[in-house]
Amino acid sequence: MKKILFIATIIICLSMGAKAQTFGRSYTKISFVQPLGEYKDFYNSGFGVEFGRMFPVFIIEPEYNMTVGLDLTFLYASLNFGKEHSYGKFIYGTLGSTIMGKELKTQGGCLLDLGVKIGPSFSMEVVKDLNIDVAFQYAPTLVLSVRKGPDEEYATAINQDKTKSSASFSFAHRFSLKGNLRYQHFIFGLEYLFGSTTLHYGSAIIPNWEYDSSSYVYKPQKEVDMGLGTLVLSVGLTF
């Protein structure tokens, strides 16, 4: 009996959700990706793509097509290129009371995010064919970061291999707060992604070098914790 009631409940929910035709749609988007916080310190604005579907579950108010459901992003990807950023000074000597050194800067590189997103959503038809969606999603993300090593002359001075570049694969627990404006088959989105990860490089090249007070130099490190706060503006189509 319990199994019959459970199956009947699912059928009723699905049949009600099927009436929300403007909500139960697939979508594809292209995005402008703006890093925030320390993410912005090291990387420029980038671009992204996203593919997913909004699944209706239950209609709250049929007249206004107010529906709760599930927003599932099958794939999202974004790419940001590194930018020049000052992060310290390499000390190579003194002249009297003056400490001699040279400003250290990041050497470019790129950061690629790949992941999925899933979470509850809410949709409402404001006027005919114009809908508003909001969703909160969990977004597990694979992060690939490639960084270039320091200038060759300073790599030699601090007894570091002259590594041209090194890559890091890491995992990030991220969350998404997303809003969409949909009109017929067009969709416009605004999203805030937040979370952090630890980048692990094969060589000691990352930009936030550690200052060694005993030798008065900045030494490169292999690991860094970095926030991944991101603002995303997107445009796309539903079908």
Short mmCIF file of the C-alpha atoms (twelve columns), coordinates in Angstrom:
data_MODEL
# 
_entry.id   MODEL 
# 
loop_
_atom_site.group_PDB 
_atom_site.id 
_atom_site.type_symbol 
_atom_site.label_atom_id 
_atom_site.label_alt_id 
_atom_site.label_comp_id 
_atom_site.label_asym_id 
_atom_site.label_seq_id 
_atom_site.Cartn_x 
_atom_site.Cartn_y 
_atom_site.Cartn_z 
_atom_site.pdbx_PDB_model_num 
ATOM 1   C CA . MET A 1   0.000  0.000  0.000   1 
ATOM 2   C CA . LYS A 2   2.812  2.401  0.917   1 
ATOM 3   C CA . LYS A 3   4.545  1.690  -2.374  1 
ATOM 4   C CA . ILE A 4   1.316  2.408  -4.289  1 
ATOM 5   C CA . LEU A 5   0.848  5.730  -2.453  1 
ATOM 6   C CA . PHE A 6   4.490  6.662  -3.112  1 
ATOM 7   C CA . ILE A 7   4.189  5.914  -6.842  1 
ATOM 8   C CA . ALA A 8   0.878  7.787  -7.035  1 
ATOM 9   C CA . THR A 9   2.434  10.822 -5.365  1 
ATOM 10  C CA . ILE A 10  5.292  10.850 -7.872  1 
ATOM 11  C CA . ILE A 11  2.855  10.583 -10.795 1 
ATOM 12  C CA . ILE A 12  0.736  13.444 -9.459  1 
ATOM 13  C CA . CYS A 13  3.785  15.660 -8.939  1 
ATOM 14  C CA . LEU A 14  5.105  14.910 -12.407 1 
ATOM 15  C CA . SER A 15  1.731  15.546 -14.018 1 
ATOM 16  C CA . MET A 16  1.425  18.873 -12.229 1 
ATOM 17  C CA . GLY A 17  4.970  19.751 -13.142 1 
ATOM 18  C CA . ALA A 18  4.305  18.944 -16.785 1 
ATOM 19  C CA . LYS A 19  1.784  21.810 -16.847 1 
ATOM 20  C CA . ALA A 20  4.616  24.227 -16.072 1 
ATOM 21  C CA . GLN A 21  5.854  24.149 -19.651 1 
ATOM 22  C CA . THR A 22  7.780  27.428 -19.401 1 
ATOM 23  C CA . PHE A 23  9.717  26.084 -16.407 1 
ATOM 24  C CA . GLY A 24  10.622 22.589 -17.552 1 
ATOM 25  C CA . ARG A 25  13.225 23.561 -20.115 1 
ATOM 26  C CA . SER A 26  16.789 22.888 -21.071 1 
ATOM 27  C CA . TYR A 27  19.156 25.827 -21.407 1 
ATOM 28  C CA . THR A 28  22.501 26.717 -22.883 1 
ATOM 29  C CA . LYS A 29  24.412 29.874 -21.934 1 
ATOM 30  C CA . ILE A 30  27.575 31.782 -22.665 1 
ATOM 31  C CA . SER A 31  28.966 33.858 -19.804 1 
ATOM 32  C CA . PHE A 32  31.156 36.769 -18.842 1 
ATOM 33  C CA . VAL A 33  33.114 35.690 -15.750 1 
ATOM 34  C CA . GLN A 34  34.451 38.297 -13.311 1 
ATOM 35  C CA . PRO A 35  36.752 37.056 -10.492 1 
ATOM 36  C CA . LEU A 36  36.314 38.713 -7.094  1 
ATOM 37  C CA . GLY A 37  38.609 39.218 -4.088  1 
ATOM 38  C CA . GLU A 38  42.006 37.514 -4.166  1 
ATOM 39  C CA . TYR A 39  40.903 35.587 -7.274  1 
ATOM 40  C CA . LYS A 40  40.749 38.977 -9.006  1 
ATOM 41  C CA . ASP A 41  44.264 39.862 -7.808  1 
ATOM 42  C CA . PHE A 42  45.815 37.123 -9.942  1 
ATOM 43  C CA . TYR A 43  43.368 36.563 -12.827 1 
ATOM 44  C CA . ASN A 44  41.639 38.698 -15.441 1 
ATOM 45  C CA . SER A 45  37.982 38.534 -16.456 1 
ATOM 46  C CA . GLY A 46  37.167 35.509 -18.573 1 
ATOM 47  C CA . PHE A 47  34.385 33.636 -20.295 1 
ATOM 48  C CA . GLY A 48  32.372 30.491 -19.724 1 
ATOM 49  C CA . VAL A 49  29.690 28.135 -21.033 1 
ATOM 50  C CA . GLU A 50  26.897 26.273 -19.274 1 
ATOM 51  C CA . PHE A 51  24.419 23.526 -20.191 1 
ATOM 52  C CA . GLY A 52  21.563 22.338 -18.016 1 
ATOM 53  C CA . ARG A 53  17.868 21.821 -17.420 1 
ATOM 54  C CA . MET A 54  15.234 23.046 -14.999 1 
ATOM 55  C CA . PHE A 55  12.979 20.210 -13.835 1 
ATOM 56  C CA . PRO A 56  9.515  21.097 -12.468 1 
ATOM 57  C CA . VAL A 57  8.410  19.270 -9.338  1 
ATOM 58  C CA . PHE A 58  5.368  21.005 -7.868  1 
ATOM 59  C CA . ILE A 59  3.089  23.911 -8.867  1 
ATOM 60  C CA . ILE A 60  2.338  26.287 -6.012  1 
ATOM 61  C CA . GLU A 61  0.023  28.633 -7.903  1 
ATOM 62  C CA . PRO A 62  -1.142 27.599 -11.408 1 
ATOM 63  C CA . GLU A 63  -2.437 31.068 -12.349 1 
ATOM 64  C CA . TYR A 64  1.037  32.617 -12.094 1 
ATOM 65  C CA . ASN A 65  2.889  29.416 -12.917 1 
ATOM 66  C CA . MET A 66  4.662  29.561 -9.549  1 
ATOM 67  C CA . THR A 67  6.694  26.373 -9.468  1 
ATOM 68  C CA . VAL A 68  9.376  24.782 -7.316  1 
ATOM 69  C CA . GLY A 69  11.750 22.307 -8.841  1 
ATOM 70  C CA . LEU A 70  15.328 21.266 -9.451  1 
ATOM 71  C CA . ASP A 71  17.948 23.155 -11.462 1 
ATOM 72  C CA . LEU A 72  20.580 20.740 -12.753 1 
ATOM 73  C CA . THR A 73  23.596 22.092 -14.637 1 
ATOM 74  C CA . PHE A 74  25.113 19.162 -16.518 1 
ATOM 75  C CA . LEU A 75  28.328 21.070 -17.234 1 
ATOM 76  C CA . TYR A 76  29.763 24.485 -16.592 1 
ATOM 77  C CA . ALA A 77  33.208 25.636 -17.601 1 
ATOM 78  C CA . SER A 78  35.071 28.932 -17.305 1 
ATOM 79  C CA . LEU A 79  38.535 30.162 -18.261 1 
ATOM 80  C CA . ASN A 80  40.544 33.065 -16.824 1 
ATOM 81  C CA . PHE A 81  44.024 34.155 -17.854 1 
ATOM 82  C CA . GLY A 82  46.588 35.270 -15.278 1 
ATOM 83  C CA . LYS A 83  47.637 38.884 -15.031 1 
ATOM 84  C CA . GLU A 84  50.710 40.702 -13.819 1 
ATOM 85  C CA . HIS A 85  50.500 41.282 -10.086 1 
ATOM 86  C CA . SER A 86  53.101 42.582 -7.623  1 
ATOM 87  C CA . TYR A 87  53.443 40.426 -4.537  1 
ATOM 88  C CA . GLY A 88  56.762 41.264 -2.879  1 
ATOM 89  C CA . LYS A 89  60.396 42.111 -3.404  1 
ATOM 90  C CA . PHE A 90  63.431 39.928 -3.979  1 
ATOM 91  C CA . ILE A 91  66.275 41.204 -1.760  1 
ATOM 92  C CA . TYR A 92  69.695 40.738 -3.343  1 
ATOM 93  C CA . GLY A 93  71.913 43.002 -1.207  1 
ATOM 94  C CA . THR A 94  72.352 46.272 0.624   1 
ATOM 95  C CA . LEU A 95  74.014 49.557 -0.165  1 
ATOM 96  C CA . GLY A 96  74.775 51.231 3.129   1 
ATOM 97  C CA . SER A 97  71.453 51.384 4.937   1 
ATOM 98  C CA . THR A 98  69.497 50.849 1.719   1 
ATOM 99  C CA . ILE A 99  68.119 47.392 1.023   1 
ATOM 100 C CA . MET A 100 68.576 46.498 -2.635  1 
ATOM 101 C CA . GLY A 101 65.895 44.450 -4.309  1 
ATOM 102 C CA . LYS A 102 63.573 44.037 -7.246  1 
ATOM 103 C CA . GLU A 103 59.794 43.916 -7.341  1 
ATOM 104 C CA . LEU A 104 58.398 40.431 -7.920  1 
ATOM 105 C CA . LYS A 105 55.383 39.894 -10.133 1 
ATOM 106 C CA . THR A 106 53.201 37.027 -11.234 1 
ATOM 107 C CA . GLN A 107 54.139 35.601 -14.610 1 
ATOM 108 C CA . GLY A 108 50.747 34.949 -16.193 1 
ATOM 109 C CA . GLY A 109 49.210 31.509 -16.658 1 
ATOM 110 C CA . CYS A 110 45.527 30.523 -16.678 1 
ATOM 111 C CA . LEU A 111 42.836 28.911 -14.536 1 
ATOM 112 C CA . LEU A 112 40.144 26.543 -15.851 1 
ATOM 113 C CA . ASP A 113 37.044 25.513 -13.874 1 
ATOM 114 C CA . LEU A 114 34.987 22.429 -14.790 1 
ATOM 115 C CA . GLY A 115 32.008 21.229 -12.794 1 
ATOM 116 C CA . VAL A 116 28.324 20.491 -12.323 1 
ATOM 117 C CA . LYS A 117 25.679 22.265 -10.260 1 
ATOM 118 C CA . ILE A 118 22.532 20.982 -8.601  1 
ATOM 119 C CA . GLY A 119 19.995 22.517 -6.264  1 
ATOM 120 C CA . PRO A 120 16.411 23.662 -5.609  1 
ATOM 121 C CA . SER A 121 14.812 26.366 -7.725  1 
ATOM 122 C CA . PHE A 122 11.732 28.566 -7.819  1 
ATOM 123 C CA . SER A 123 10.040 30.049 -10.879 1 
ATOM 124 C CA . MET A 124 7.239  32.557 -11.410 1 
ATOM 125 C CA . GLU A 125 5.624  33.991 -14.535 1 
ATOM 126 C CA . VAL A 126 5.464  37.775 -14.004 1 
ATOM 127 C CA . VAL A 127 3.577  38.530 -17.218 1 
ATOM 128 C CA . LYS A 128 2.825  36.353 -20.223 1 
ATOM 129 C CA . ASP A 129 6.032  34.670 -21.471 1 
ATOM 130 C CA . LEU A 130 8.187  36.593 -18.965 1 
ATOM 131 C CA . ASN A 131 9.496  34.432 -16.107 1 
ATOM 132 C CA . ILE A 132 11.827 34.874 -13.143 1 
ATOM 133 C CA . ASP A 133 13.866 31.935 -11.776 1 
ATOM 134 C CA . VAL A 134 16.019 31.761 -8.664  1 
ATOM 135 C CA . ALA A 135 18.142 28.795 -7.611  1 
ATOM 136 C CA . PHE A 136 20.661 27.808 -4.962  1 
ATOM 137 C CA . GLN A 137 23.053 25.084 -6.140  1 
ATOM 138 C CA . TYR A 138 25.939 23.029 -4.860  1 
ATOM 139 C CA . ALA A 139 28.747 23.244 -7.430  1 
ATOM 140 C CA . PRO A 140 31.618 20.722 -7.043  1 
ATOM 141 C CA . THR A 141 34.421 21.948 -9.286  1 
ATOM 142 C CA . LEU A 142 37.670 20.654 -10.747 1 
ATOM 143 C CA . VAL A 143 40.243 23.453 -10.943 1 
ATOM 144 C CA . LEU A 144 43.195 23.365 -13.329 1 
ATOM 145 C CA . SER A 145 45.713 26.144 -12.805 1 
ATOM 146 C CA . VAL A 146 48.859 26.700 -14.854 1 
ATOM 147 C CA . ARG A 147 51.438 29.229 -13.649 1 
ATOM 148 C CA . LYS A 148 54.747 30.378 -15.072 1 
ATOM 149 C CA . GLY A 149 57.864 30.339 -12.909 1 
ATOM 150 C CA . PRO A 150 59.828 33.403 -11.776 1 
ATOM 151 C CA . ASP A 151 62.345 35.242 -13.945 1 
ATOM 152 C CA . GLU A 152 65.352 33.038 -14.641 1 
ATOM 153 C CA . GLU A 153 67.890 35.315 -12.932 1 
ATOM 154 C CA . TYR A 154 65.941 35.246 -9.657  1 
ATOM 155 C CA . ALA A 155 65.270 31.529 -9.841  1 
ATOM 156 C CA . THR A 156 69.040 31.060 -9.944  1 
ATOM 157 C CA . ALA A 157 69.631 33.490 -7.087  1 
ATOM 158 C CA . ILE A 158 67.313 31.589 -4.746  1 
ATOM 159 C CA . ASN A 159 68.585 28.146 -5.809  1 
ATOM 160 C CA . GLN A 160 65.354 27.243 -7.564  1 
ATOM 161 C CA . ASP A 161 65.115 25.206 -10.737 1 
ATOM 162 C CA . LYS A 162 64.430 27.384 -13.748 1 
ATOM 163 C CA . THR A 163 60.941 25.980 -14.130 1 
ATOM 164 C CA . LYS A 164 59.077 27.607 -16.987 1 
ATOM 165 C CA . SER A 165 55.636 26.536 -15.757 1 
ATOM 166 C CA . SER A 166 53.819 24.121 -13.487 1 
ATOM 167 C CA . ALA A 167 50.241 22.846 -13.306 1 
ATOM 168 C CA . SER A 168 47.917 22.201 -10.384 1 
ATOM 169 C CA . PHE A 169 44.819 19.988 -10.287 1 
ATOM 170 C CA . SER A 170 42.556 20.600 -7.307  1 
ATOM 171 C CA . PHE A 171 38.953 20.206 -6.148  1 
ATOM 172 C CA . ALA A 172 36.713 22.978 -4.830  1 
ATOM 173 C CA . HIS A 173 33.442 22.909 -2.909  1 
ATOM 174 C CA . ARG A 174 31.545 25.842 -4.389  1 
ATOM 175 C CA . PHE A 175 28.006 27.169 -4.088  1 
ATOM 176 C CA . SER A 176 25.902 29.171 -6.508  1 
ATOM 177 C CA . LEU A 177 23.178 31.761 -5.955  1 
ATOM 178 C CA . LYS A 178 21.590 32.316 -9.357  1 
ATOM 179 C CA . GLY A 179 18.779 34.344 -10.868 1 
ATOM 180 C CA . ASN A 180 17.378 34.175 -14.410 1 
ATOM 181 C CA . LEU A 181 15.066 36.354 -16.447 1 
ATOM 182 C CA . ARG A 182 13.415 34.323 -19.217 1 
ATOM 183 C CA . TYR A 183 11.384 35.654 -22.119 1 
ATOM 184 C CA . GLN A 184 10.089 33.063 -24.562 1 
ATOM 185 C CA . HIS A 185 13.272 31.234 -25.685 1 
ATOM 186 C CA . PHE A 186 15.766 33.819 -24.404 1 
ATOM 187 C CA . ILE A 187 17.398 33.664 -20.981 1 
ATOM 188 C CA . PHE A 188 19.507 36.253 -19.113 1 
ATOM 189 C CA . GLY A 189 21.301 35.308 -15.906 1 
ATOM 190 C CA . LEU A 190 23.143 36.796 -12.951 1 
ATOM 191 C CA . GLU A 191 25.066 34.453 -10.643 1 
ATOM 192 C CA . TYR A 192 27.353 34.620 -7.637  1 
ATOM 193 C CA . LEU A 193 29.675 31.642 -7.103  1 
ATOM 194 C CA . PHE A 194 31.636 31.288 -3.879  1 
ATOM 195 C CA . GLY A 195 34.039 28.758 -2.388  1 
ATOM 196 C CA . SER A 196 37.785 28.118 -2.169  1 
ATOM 197 C CA . THR A 197 40.478 25.588 -3.005  1 
ATOM 198 C CA . THR A 198 44.123 24.773 -2.315  1 
ATOM 199 C CA . LEU A 199 46.365 24.870 -5.373  1 
ATOM 200 C CA . HIS A 200 49.150 22.247 -5.310  1 
ATOM 201 C CA . TYR A 201 51.926 22.821 -7.847  1 
ATOM 202 C CA . GLY A 202 54.693 20.437 -8.815  1 
ATOM 203 C CA . SER A 203 57.278 23.210 -8.478  1 
ATOM 204 C CA . ALA A 204 57.705 26.066 -6.042  1 
ATOM 205 C CA . ILE A 205 56.439 28.838 -8.317  1 
ATOM 206 C CA . ILE A 206 53.227 30.300 -6.906  1 
ATOM 207 C CA . PRO A 207 53.050 34.066 -6.512  1 
ATOM 208 C CA . ASN A 208 52.559 34.512 -2.768  1 
ATOM 209 C CA . TRP A 209 56.161 33.763 -1.837  1 
ATOM 210 C CA . GLU A 210 57.143 33.258 1.794   1 
ATOM 211 C CA . TYR A 211 59.580 35.741 3.307   1 
ATOM 212 C CA . ASP A 212 62.643 34.109 4.917   1 
ATOM 213 C CA . SER A 213 63.857 36.554 7.555   1 
ATOM 214 C CA . SER A 214 67.119 34.639 8.075   1 
ATOM 215 C CA . SER A 215 68.275 35.134 4.493   1 
ATOM 216 C CA . TYR A 216 66.218 38.243 3.714   1 
ATOM 217 C CA . VAL A 217 64.691 36.762 0.575   1 
ATOM 218 C CA . TYR A 218 61.289 35.672 -0.651  1 
ATOM 219 C CA . LYS A 219 61.170 31.967 -1.302  1 
ATOM 220 C CA . PRO A 220 58.592 30.458 -3.668  1 
ATOM 221 C CA . GLN A 221 56.036 27.978 -2.378  1 
ATOM 222 C CA . LYS A 222 54.205 24.992 -3.879  1 
ATOM 223 C CA . GLU A 223 50.802 25.477 -2.233  1 
ATOM 224 C CA . VAL A 224 48.373 28.341 -1.818  1 
ATOM 225 C CA . ASP A 225 44.811 28.656 -0.532  1 
ATOM 226 C CA . MET A 226 42.723 30.793 -2.847  1 
ATOM 227 C CA . GLY A 227 39.125 31.967 -2.749  1 
ATOM 228 C CA . LEU A 228 37.073 31.479 -5.907  1 
ATOM 229 C CA . GLY A 229 34.453 34.188 -5.512  1 
ATOM 230 C CA . THR A 230 33.027 34.893 -8.958  1 
ATOM 231 C CA . LEU A 231 30.334 37.074 -10.530 1 
ATOM 232 C CA . VAL A 232 28.825 35.635 -13.709 1 
ATOM 233 C CA . LEU A 233 26.683 37.432 -16.300 1 
ATOM 234 C CA . SER A 234 25.159 35.142 -18.918 1 
ATOM 235 C CA . VAL A 235 22.903 35.102 -21.956 1 
ATOM 236 C CA . GLY A 236 21.492 32.082 -23.747 1 
ATOM 237 C CA . LEU A 237 18.571 30.117 -25.122 1 
ATOM 238 C CA . THR A 238 16.017 27.682 -23.715 1 
ATOM 239 C CA . PHE A 239 14.498 24.792 -25.594 1 
# 
